[in-house]
């Protein structure tokens, strides 16, 4: 496997340079193995671990690891072989270079074996789901499923007494929902092939929330602000149900956020395998006063 | 805690997805149904192995030294990696900013997802298929308006150089003229980096 041998040589060159830049003694012997090579082997991996240990020792002594920003182009030249084969990304292609525009114009067509662009075989598929039951259980605690991750801040939405909608359309693992999460006897999905959508899209959702939400006067006077996370289900017919507060800030802010989400028009329902399905959705809504920072 | 199904991990990719040594992580789940998709196994969300960000980090950090030395890192592909926003966000918290994160994406996701992931993404490889809506829909089964909105947002909110757009010649779906037209339209939008190539159908 010429590609593997080539990868091996380049990785070895990287290791040699790391060792040289950090004053680490690394004796590299020429590999004489003649069989198929994946680009690395236990001996190569042992060299990496050795370098890591040596760098850790140096760090404990107060010396920072040096990585001088190695250029792979330089390393290719140093590896004494032709340039490596460009490999495909996960995608649908068996990728052949365009005659006028190459991903890397320094790559010679001559160096590309006929199977070089096949993705299959390029990606090493992990074993079928082999996570131990207890690991899976730990990974799939239903209570944690509803944790909201991230969100976006858009300064232009923030004015005094104004509400900054915040949004997180992505959700988590379908398996968890399929196996654990049913309500009213029907499965609730978190990720589907086509996520549900507010009529007109995300921008219209922002607009709807902005127009319809009111900053509760008492909360405003008290200077209460923060991010309320509202969860709900987009039903198969696009209606909104099970609106609930996932993480609140203040009873008034929470109630106002729920009121507006409950008043939303029907969404375009989520679709999975050609069928409308129930999808759990979360929207963070940020209540922010102009002169107060989080 | 978030999880995702991953159907492939490919180590030691050189200069393919970025300037350094990278590891490809391929998620299951895709909103598109491209006729010539080579990874149809990625269409099934339940296939692959279930990972937490922590488990994936433990597995791929074996190549951290290469990543740090060559300005490399992880390329998330699939499938559609942007369907796994919380997972990638959590993974980014674990690996830190020294690892480069590249996503190979169709951008066929809500704009809010793109906005949310953008702060942690160093590079985008965007498979645009074809700019002609009819060709796009015929090939993928979906409309491309959301893709163009997302691309426009990315171009207006960051360095265009972090974006590479792939335009395939797709047999029976687009012509050389279509590809050229797509390139011209994309260049007019501000795209600077292209990867134009040919699908080979076997």
XYZ file of C-alpha atoms in Angstrom:
496
model
C 0.000 0.000 0.000
C 2.082 2.833 -1.404
C -0.115 5.516 0.123
C 0.395 4.116 3.614
C 4.149 3.982 3.154
C 4.137 7.561 1.999
C 2.053 8.653 5.004
C 4.422 6.742 7.264
C 7.434 8.594 5.885
C 5.823 11.990 6.329
C 4.705 11.265 9.880
C 8.184 10.054 10.682
C 9.586 13.318 9.340
C 7.198 15.223 11.611
C 8.387 13.224 14.613
C 12.002 13.882 13.744
C 11.377 17.602 13.525
C 9.489 17.697 16.831
C 12.403 15.889 18.442
C 14.962 18.244 16.883
C 13.089 21.400 17.902
C 12.762 20.227 21.487
C 16.224 18.718 21.944
C 14.860 15.215 22.302
C 17.014 12.277 21.324
C 15.052 10.203 18.881
C 16.717 7.372 17.047
C 14.692 6.553 13.964
C 15.481 3.405 12.088
C 14.391 2.751 8.545
C 11.249 0.654 8.329
C 11.840 -2.544 6.424
C 8.321 -3.862 6.569
C 7.159 -4.815 3.072
C 3.464 -5.555 3.592
C 0.433 -3.301 3.599
C 0.947 -0.183 5.684
C -1.790 1.994 7.158
C 0.628 4.855 7.638
C 1.350 3.968 11.215
C 2.222 0.871 13.227
C 2.956 0.017 16.863
C 6.567 1.106 16.436
C 5.540 4.475 14.986
C 2.943 4.932 17.736
C 5.559 4.094 20.380
C 7.726 6.904 19.035
C 4.839 9.336 19.385
C 4.216 8.267 22.970
C 7.936 8.611 23.714
C 7.913 12.155 22.342
C 4.848 12.996 24.426
C 6.531 11.732 27.580
C 9.698 13.672 26.835
C 7.723 16.859 26.162
C 5.811 16.405 29.424
C 9.107 16.035 31.280
C 10.316 19.273 29.756
C 7.097 21.030 30.617
C 7.411 19.928 34.223
C 10.825 21.554 34.174
C 9.290 24.778 32.921
C 10.235 24.403 29.269
C 7.453 24.941 26.774
C 7.038 22.512 23.926
C 8.146 24.001 20.634
C 6.110 23.473 17.515
C 7.496 25.733 14.883
C 4.517 25.398 12.598
C 5.776 22.720 10.291
C 4.712 22.990 6.716
C 3.604 19.700 5.303
C 4.796 20.881 1.925
C 8.298 21.041 3.296
C 7.879 17.681 4.936
C 6.736 16.125 1.689
C 9.907 17.281 0.079
C 11.910 15.912 2.970
C 10.203 12.552 2.794
C 11.988 11.822 -0.490
C 8.911 10.460 -2.206
C 6.344 11.953 -4.495
C 3.702 14.111 -2.951
C 1.000 12.224 -1.115
C -2.271 11.351 -2.624
C -5.074 13.747 -1.837
C -7.716 11.801 -0.028
C -11.411 12.516 -0.219
C -13.557 13.965 2.453
C -16.570 12.090 3.557
C -18.922 12.747 0.757
C -20.359 11.256 -2.241
C -17.487 11.457 -4.616
C -14.945 9.367 -6.204
C -12.836 12.382 -6.707
C -10.763 12.991 -9.754
C -8.839 16.186 -10.143
C -10.279 18.698 -12.502
C -7.973 19.317 -15.383
C -7.729 22.981 -14.602
C -8.357 23.199 -10.875
C -6.732 20.776 -8.533
C -7.295 20.687 -4.794
C -3.541 20.989 -4.597
C -1.916 22.008 -7.798
C 1.421 20.602 -6.788
C 0.083 17.075 -6.872
C 0.963 15.086 -9.885
C -1.641 12.935 -11.554
C 1.047 10.335 -11.995
C 1.267 9.779 -8.283
C -2.405 8.986 -7.860
C -3.281 5.319 -7.760
C -6.535 4.289 -9.322
C -8.254 3.654 -6.009
C -6.982 6.777 -4.347
C -10.242 8.633 -4.366
C -12.471 5.961 -2.990
C -13.753 6.937 0.359
C -14.661 3.440 1.326
C -11.569 1.972 2.829
C -10.275 5.419 3.534
C -12.388 5.838 6.585
C -11.856 3.196 9.184
C -15.312 2.336 10.349
C -15.581 1.840 14.070
C -17.019 -1.388 15.273
C -20.779 -1.558 15.341
C -22.150 -0.078 18.496
C -19.938 -1.655 21.074
C -20.334 0.835 23.855
C -20.888 -1.067 27.057
C -24.360 -0.935 28.490
C -23.254 1.050 31.503
C -21.351 3.526 29.323
C -24.370 3.967 27.160
C -26.542 4.470 30.174
C -24.194 7.094 31.494
C -24.108 8.784 28.116
C -27.831 8.721 27.790
C -29.159 10.023 31.039
C -32.485 11.361 30.055
C -32.361 14.172 32.569
C -29.312 15.563 30.846
C -30.809 15.253 27.420
C -32.663 18.463 27.835
C -29.611 20.505 28.661
C -29.337 23.291 26.168
C -26.021 23.839 24.564
C -24.792 27.094 23.228
C -26.750 29.768 21.530
C -26.050 32.871 19.588
C -25.741 36.443 20.640
C -26.782 39.069 18.176
C -26.057 42.548 19.416
C -28.477 44.173 17.030
C -31.357 42.554 18.834
C -30.542 44.188 22.108
C -32.164 47.451 23.034
C -33.467 48.732 26.296
C -36.379 46.722 27.474
C -36.111 44.674 24.362
C -35.994 40.974 24.107
C -33.203 39.280 22.291
C -34.384 36.020 20.863
C -31.803 33.369 20.987
C -32.029 30.105 19.242
C -30.592 26.685 19.195
C -32.148 24.507 16.569
C -29.941 21.507 16.982
C -30.725 18.693 19.271
C -29.280 15.486 20.492
C -29.200 11.846 19.811
C -32.211 10.292 18.263
C -31.621 6.981 19.992
C -32.133 8.514 23.335
C -35.445 9.821 22.303
C -36.547 6.739 20.476
C -35.717 4.500 23.362
C -36.618 6.742 26.251
C -38.752 9.621 25.284
C -42.351 9.138 24.423
C -45.228 11.297 25.358
C -48.867 10.508 24.716
C -47.769 7.203 23.263
C -45.805 8.544 20.316
C -42.078 8.905 19.791
C -40.476 12.282 20.123
C -37.381 12.873 18.043
C -34.533 15.238 18.677
C -32.798 15.024 15.319
C -34.598 14.242 12.114
C -33.679 14.431 8.491
C -35.664 17.599 8.050
C -36.018 19.634 11.192
C -39.284 21.444 11.840
C -39.311 25.061 10.799
C -41.138 28.197 11.786
C -43.121 29.625 8.849
C -40.702 31.763 6.860
C -37.634 30.418 8.625
C -35.432 31.375 11.501
C -35.426 35.091 10.774
C -39.216 35.120 10.943
C -39.078 33.241 14.224
C -36.812 35.925 15.632
C -39.159 38.553 14.306
C -42.234 36.884 15.765
C -40.726 36.611 19.218
C -39.419 40.162 19.147
C -42.756 41.592 18.131
C -44.848 39.642 20.564
C -42.847 39.455 23.726
C -43.037 42.144 26.363
C -40.505 42.781 29.045
C -42.450 42.378 32.301
C -42.517 45.764 33.956
C -41.664 44.535 37.423
C -38.704 42.543 36.176
C -37.569 45.568 34.190
C -37.780 47.835 37.221
C -35.846 45.332 39.290
C -33.214 45.008 36.586
C -33.797 41.297 36.189
C -32.444 39.859 32.977
C -31.145 36.564 31.709
C -31.718 33.693 29.350
C -34.822 31.561 29.598
C -34.737 28.195 27.897
C -38.085 27.066 26.609
C -38.691 23.549 25.370
C -41.631 22.413 23.308
C -42.747 19.779 20.856
C -43.549 20.449 17.240
C -46.337 17.987 16.558
C -46.875 16.088 13.319
C -49.391 18.707 12.211
C -47.012 21.538 13.071
C -48.847 22.603 16.194
C -46.906 23.428 19.330
C -47.416 21.419 22.506
C -45.827 20.698 25.854
C -44.330 24.132 26.185
C -42.253 24.164 29.324
C -39.546 26.115 31.016
C -36.289 24.153 30.904
C -34.160 26.665 32.709
C -35.649 29.825 34.053
C -34.459 33.163 35.337
C -37.427 34.758 37.043
C -41.055 33.699 37.312
C -42.285 36.665 35.309
C -39.706 36.328 32.563
C -40.293 32.604 32.396
C -44.066 33.046 32.138
C -43.743 35.660 29.395
C -41.414 33.445 27.361
C -43.829 30.525 27.682
C -46.771 32.711 26.708
C -45.142 33.826 23.484
C -43.946 30.365 22.505
C -47.451 29.019 23.108
C -48.837 31.706 20.826
C -46.667 30.740 17.867
C -48.424 29.754 14.637
C -48.129 26.224 13.331
C -44.680 25.196 12.184
C -43.720 23.124 9.210
C -43.407 19.738 10.948
C -40.205 17.734 11.121
C -39.897 14.918 8.603
C -38.138 11.611 9.019
C -38.058 8.909 6.359
C -40.736 10.722 4.483
C -43.137 10.920 7.397
C -44.026 13.826 9.690
C -42.791 13.150 13.205
C -42.938 14.812 16.597
C -39.766 16.753 17.311
C -38.584 18.246 20.551
C -37.262 21.767 20.152
C -35.638 24.334 22.374
C -35.450 28.095 22.109
C -33.385 30.224 24.428
C -34.922 33.658 24.817
C -32.697 36.337 26.202
C -34.171 39.154 28.232
C -31.613 41.896 28.309
C -31.688 45.473 29.474
C -29.629 47.929 27.524
C -27.533 49.310 30.335
C -26.918 46.043 32.130
C -24.414 43.368 31.200
C -24.796 39.644 31.833
C -24.500 15.042 27.950
C -24.703 14.805 24.211
C -24.009 11.852 21.970
C -23.773 11.149 18.260
C -23.450 8.180 15.965
C -20.166 8.055 14.061
C -19.669 5.672 11.168
C -16.067 6.418 10.319
C -12.850 7.793 11.743
C -9.914 8.244 9.396
C -6.524 9.188 10.808
C -3.492 10.795 9.241
C -5.040 12.667 6.377
C -2.423 14.924 4.888
C -3.273 18.351 3.414
C -6.719 17.161 2.409
C -8.913 19.131 4.764
C -6.558 21.821 5.860
C -2.928 22.617 6.089
C -1.875 19.934 8.541
C -2.430 16.369 9.624
C -6.113 15.797 10.200
C -8.473 13.118 11.426
C -11.794 12.748 9.681
C -14.799 12.038 11.876
C -17.873 11.039 9.879
C -21.299 11.380 11.473
C -24.453 9.626 10.410
C -27.507 11.623 9.442
C -27.962 13.765 6.366
C -30.838 15.918 5.157
C -29.951 15.295 1.493
C -30.426 12.241 -0.681
C -27.872 12.751 -3.420
C -28.161 10.270 -6.236
C -24.465 9.408 -6.332
C -23.858 9.465 -2.592
C -21.013 7.110 -1.782
C -21.828 7.076 1.919
C -25.409 5.986 1.877
C -24.785 4.329 5.209
C -24.633 7.852 6.590
C -28.308 8.331 5.801
C -29.310 6.044 8.611
C -29.041 7.831 11.925
C -28.976 4.597 13.873
C -25.913 3.172 12.128
C -22.404 3.546 13.401
C -21.129 3.668 16.933
C -22.506 5.869 19.663
C -19.957 8.363 20.963
C -19.899 11.022 23.572
C -17.594 13.991 22.887
C -15.394 12.711 25.691
C -15.107 9.256 24.174
C -14.255 10.673 20.766
C -11.681 13.027 22.262
C -10.003 10.153 24.074
C -9.848 8.219 20.837
C -8.523 10.927 18.526
C -6.099 12.647 20.885
C -3.644 9.889 20.041
C -2.622 12.191 17.170
C -2.526 15.421 19.141
C 1.205 15.788 18.649
C 0.789 15.731 14.890
C -2.069 18.215 15.069
C -0.107 20.670 17.167
C 3.036 20.323 15.096
C 1.364 20.847 11.738
C -1.587 23.117 12.548
C -3.950 20.237 11.939
C -6.925 18.847 13.798
C -10.320 17.337 13.210
C -12.487 17.443 10.130
C -16.093 16.650 10.828
C -17.912 15.162 7.860
C -20.571 12.618 7.275
C -23.404 12.721 6.653
C -24.043 16.278 7.631
C -21.873 17.287 10.585
C -23.796 20.462 11.336
C -26.707 18.293 12.483
C -24.430 17.539 15.441
C -23.997 21.078 16.732
C -24.059 20.319 20.478
C -21.631 17.443 20.013
C -19.107 19.534 18.091
C -19.445 22.383 20.575
C -18.763 20.025 23.460
C -15.865 18.446 21.591
C -14.361 21.866 20.926
C -14.444 22.611 24.640
C -12.403 19.472 25.201
C -9.806 19.852 22.468
C -9.276 23.588 22.785
C -8.491 26.122 20.121
C -5.089 24.702 19.212
C -6.730 21.965 17.213
C -8.141 23.155 13.940
C -11.781 22.255 13.397
C -12.979 21.968 9.825
C -16.462 20.973 8.749
C -17.285 19.397 5.428
C -20.886 20.385 4.998
C -23.733 20.924 2.581
C -24.870 23.896 4.728
C -28.355 22.438 4.475
C -29.183 23.333 8.066
C -30.908 26.242 9.799
C -29.011 29.530 9.734
C -29.019 29.555 13.525
C -26.987 26.348 13.513
C -24.372 27.927 11.262
C -24.288 31.016 13.448
C -23.903 28.931 16.563
C -21.074 26.783 15.260
C -19.133 29.476 13.437
C -17.125 30.688 16.460
C -15.476 27.279 16.834
C -14.952 26.407 13.178
C -11.638 27.231 11.529
C -12.509 26.088 8.043
C -15.457 25.140 5.899
C -15.501 22.821 2.922
C -18.886 23.384 1.393
C -20.334 20.991 -1.138
C -22.513 23.378 -3.070
C -23.540 20.805 -5.736
C -24.858 23.334 -8.246
C -26.123 26.875 -7.886
C -29.051 26.232 -10.216
C -32.010 25.501 -7.893
C -33.550 23.057 -10.324
C -30.356 21.062 -10.714
C -29.774 21.096 -6.976
C -33.239 19.858 -6.215
C -33.155 17.211 -8.909
C -29.878 15.867 -7.563
C -30.406 16.176 -3.798
C -34.167 16.126 -3.428
C -34.092 19.445 -1.588
C -34.185 23.152 -2.411
C -30.955 25.129 -2.094
C -32.231 28.466 -0.823
C -31.212 27.699 2.751
C -27.718 26.787 1.537
C -27.276 30.106 -0.202
C -28.571 32.065 2.790
C -26.093 30.288 5.031
C -23.203 30.793 2.631
C -24.036 34.461 2.304
C -24.034 34.810 6.070
C -20.665 33.082 6.379
C -19.159 35.311 3.704
C -20.467 38.430 5.396
C -19.408 37.436 8.881
C -15.846 36.275 8.628
C -12.816 35.731 6.458
C -13.836 34.306 3.072
C -10.544 32.452 3.061
C -11.859 30.070 5.691
C -14.276 28.776 3.075
C -13.651 26.417 0.197
C -16.544 25.616 -2.074
C -16.652 22.351 -3.969
C -18.442 22.336 -7.325
C -18.828 18.894 -8.838
C -19.447 17.976 -12.415
C -22.408 15.670 -11.860
C -23.096 13.308 -14.754
C -26.630 13.614 -16.126
C -27.382 16.551 -13.824
C -25.176 19.482 -14.765
C -22.985 20.509 -17.669
C -19.601 22.188 -17.885
C -21.456 25.434 -18.527
C -23.530 24.926 -15.373
C -20.382 24.410 -13.339
C -18.824 27.533 -14.800
C -21.994 29.498 -14.104
C -22.025 28.283 -10.524
C -18.426 29.351 -10.105
C -19.129 32.809 -11.485
C -22.115 33.289 -9.194
C -20.172 32.115 -6.179
C -17.241 34.355 -7.021
C -19.690 37.257 -7.249
C -20.898 36.383 -3.742
C -17.326 36.583 -2.483
C -16.119 32.989 -2.575
C -12.390 32.853 -3.207
C -11.478 29.190 -2.973
C -12.902 26.519 -5.228
C -12.512 22.811 -5.677
C -13.968 21.750 -8.995
C -14.013 18.066 -9.736
C -15.705 15.240 -11.534
C -17.856 12.497 -10.126
C -16.989 9.127 -11.566
C -19.938 6.819 -11.696
C -19.199 3.140 -11.614
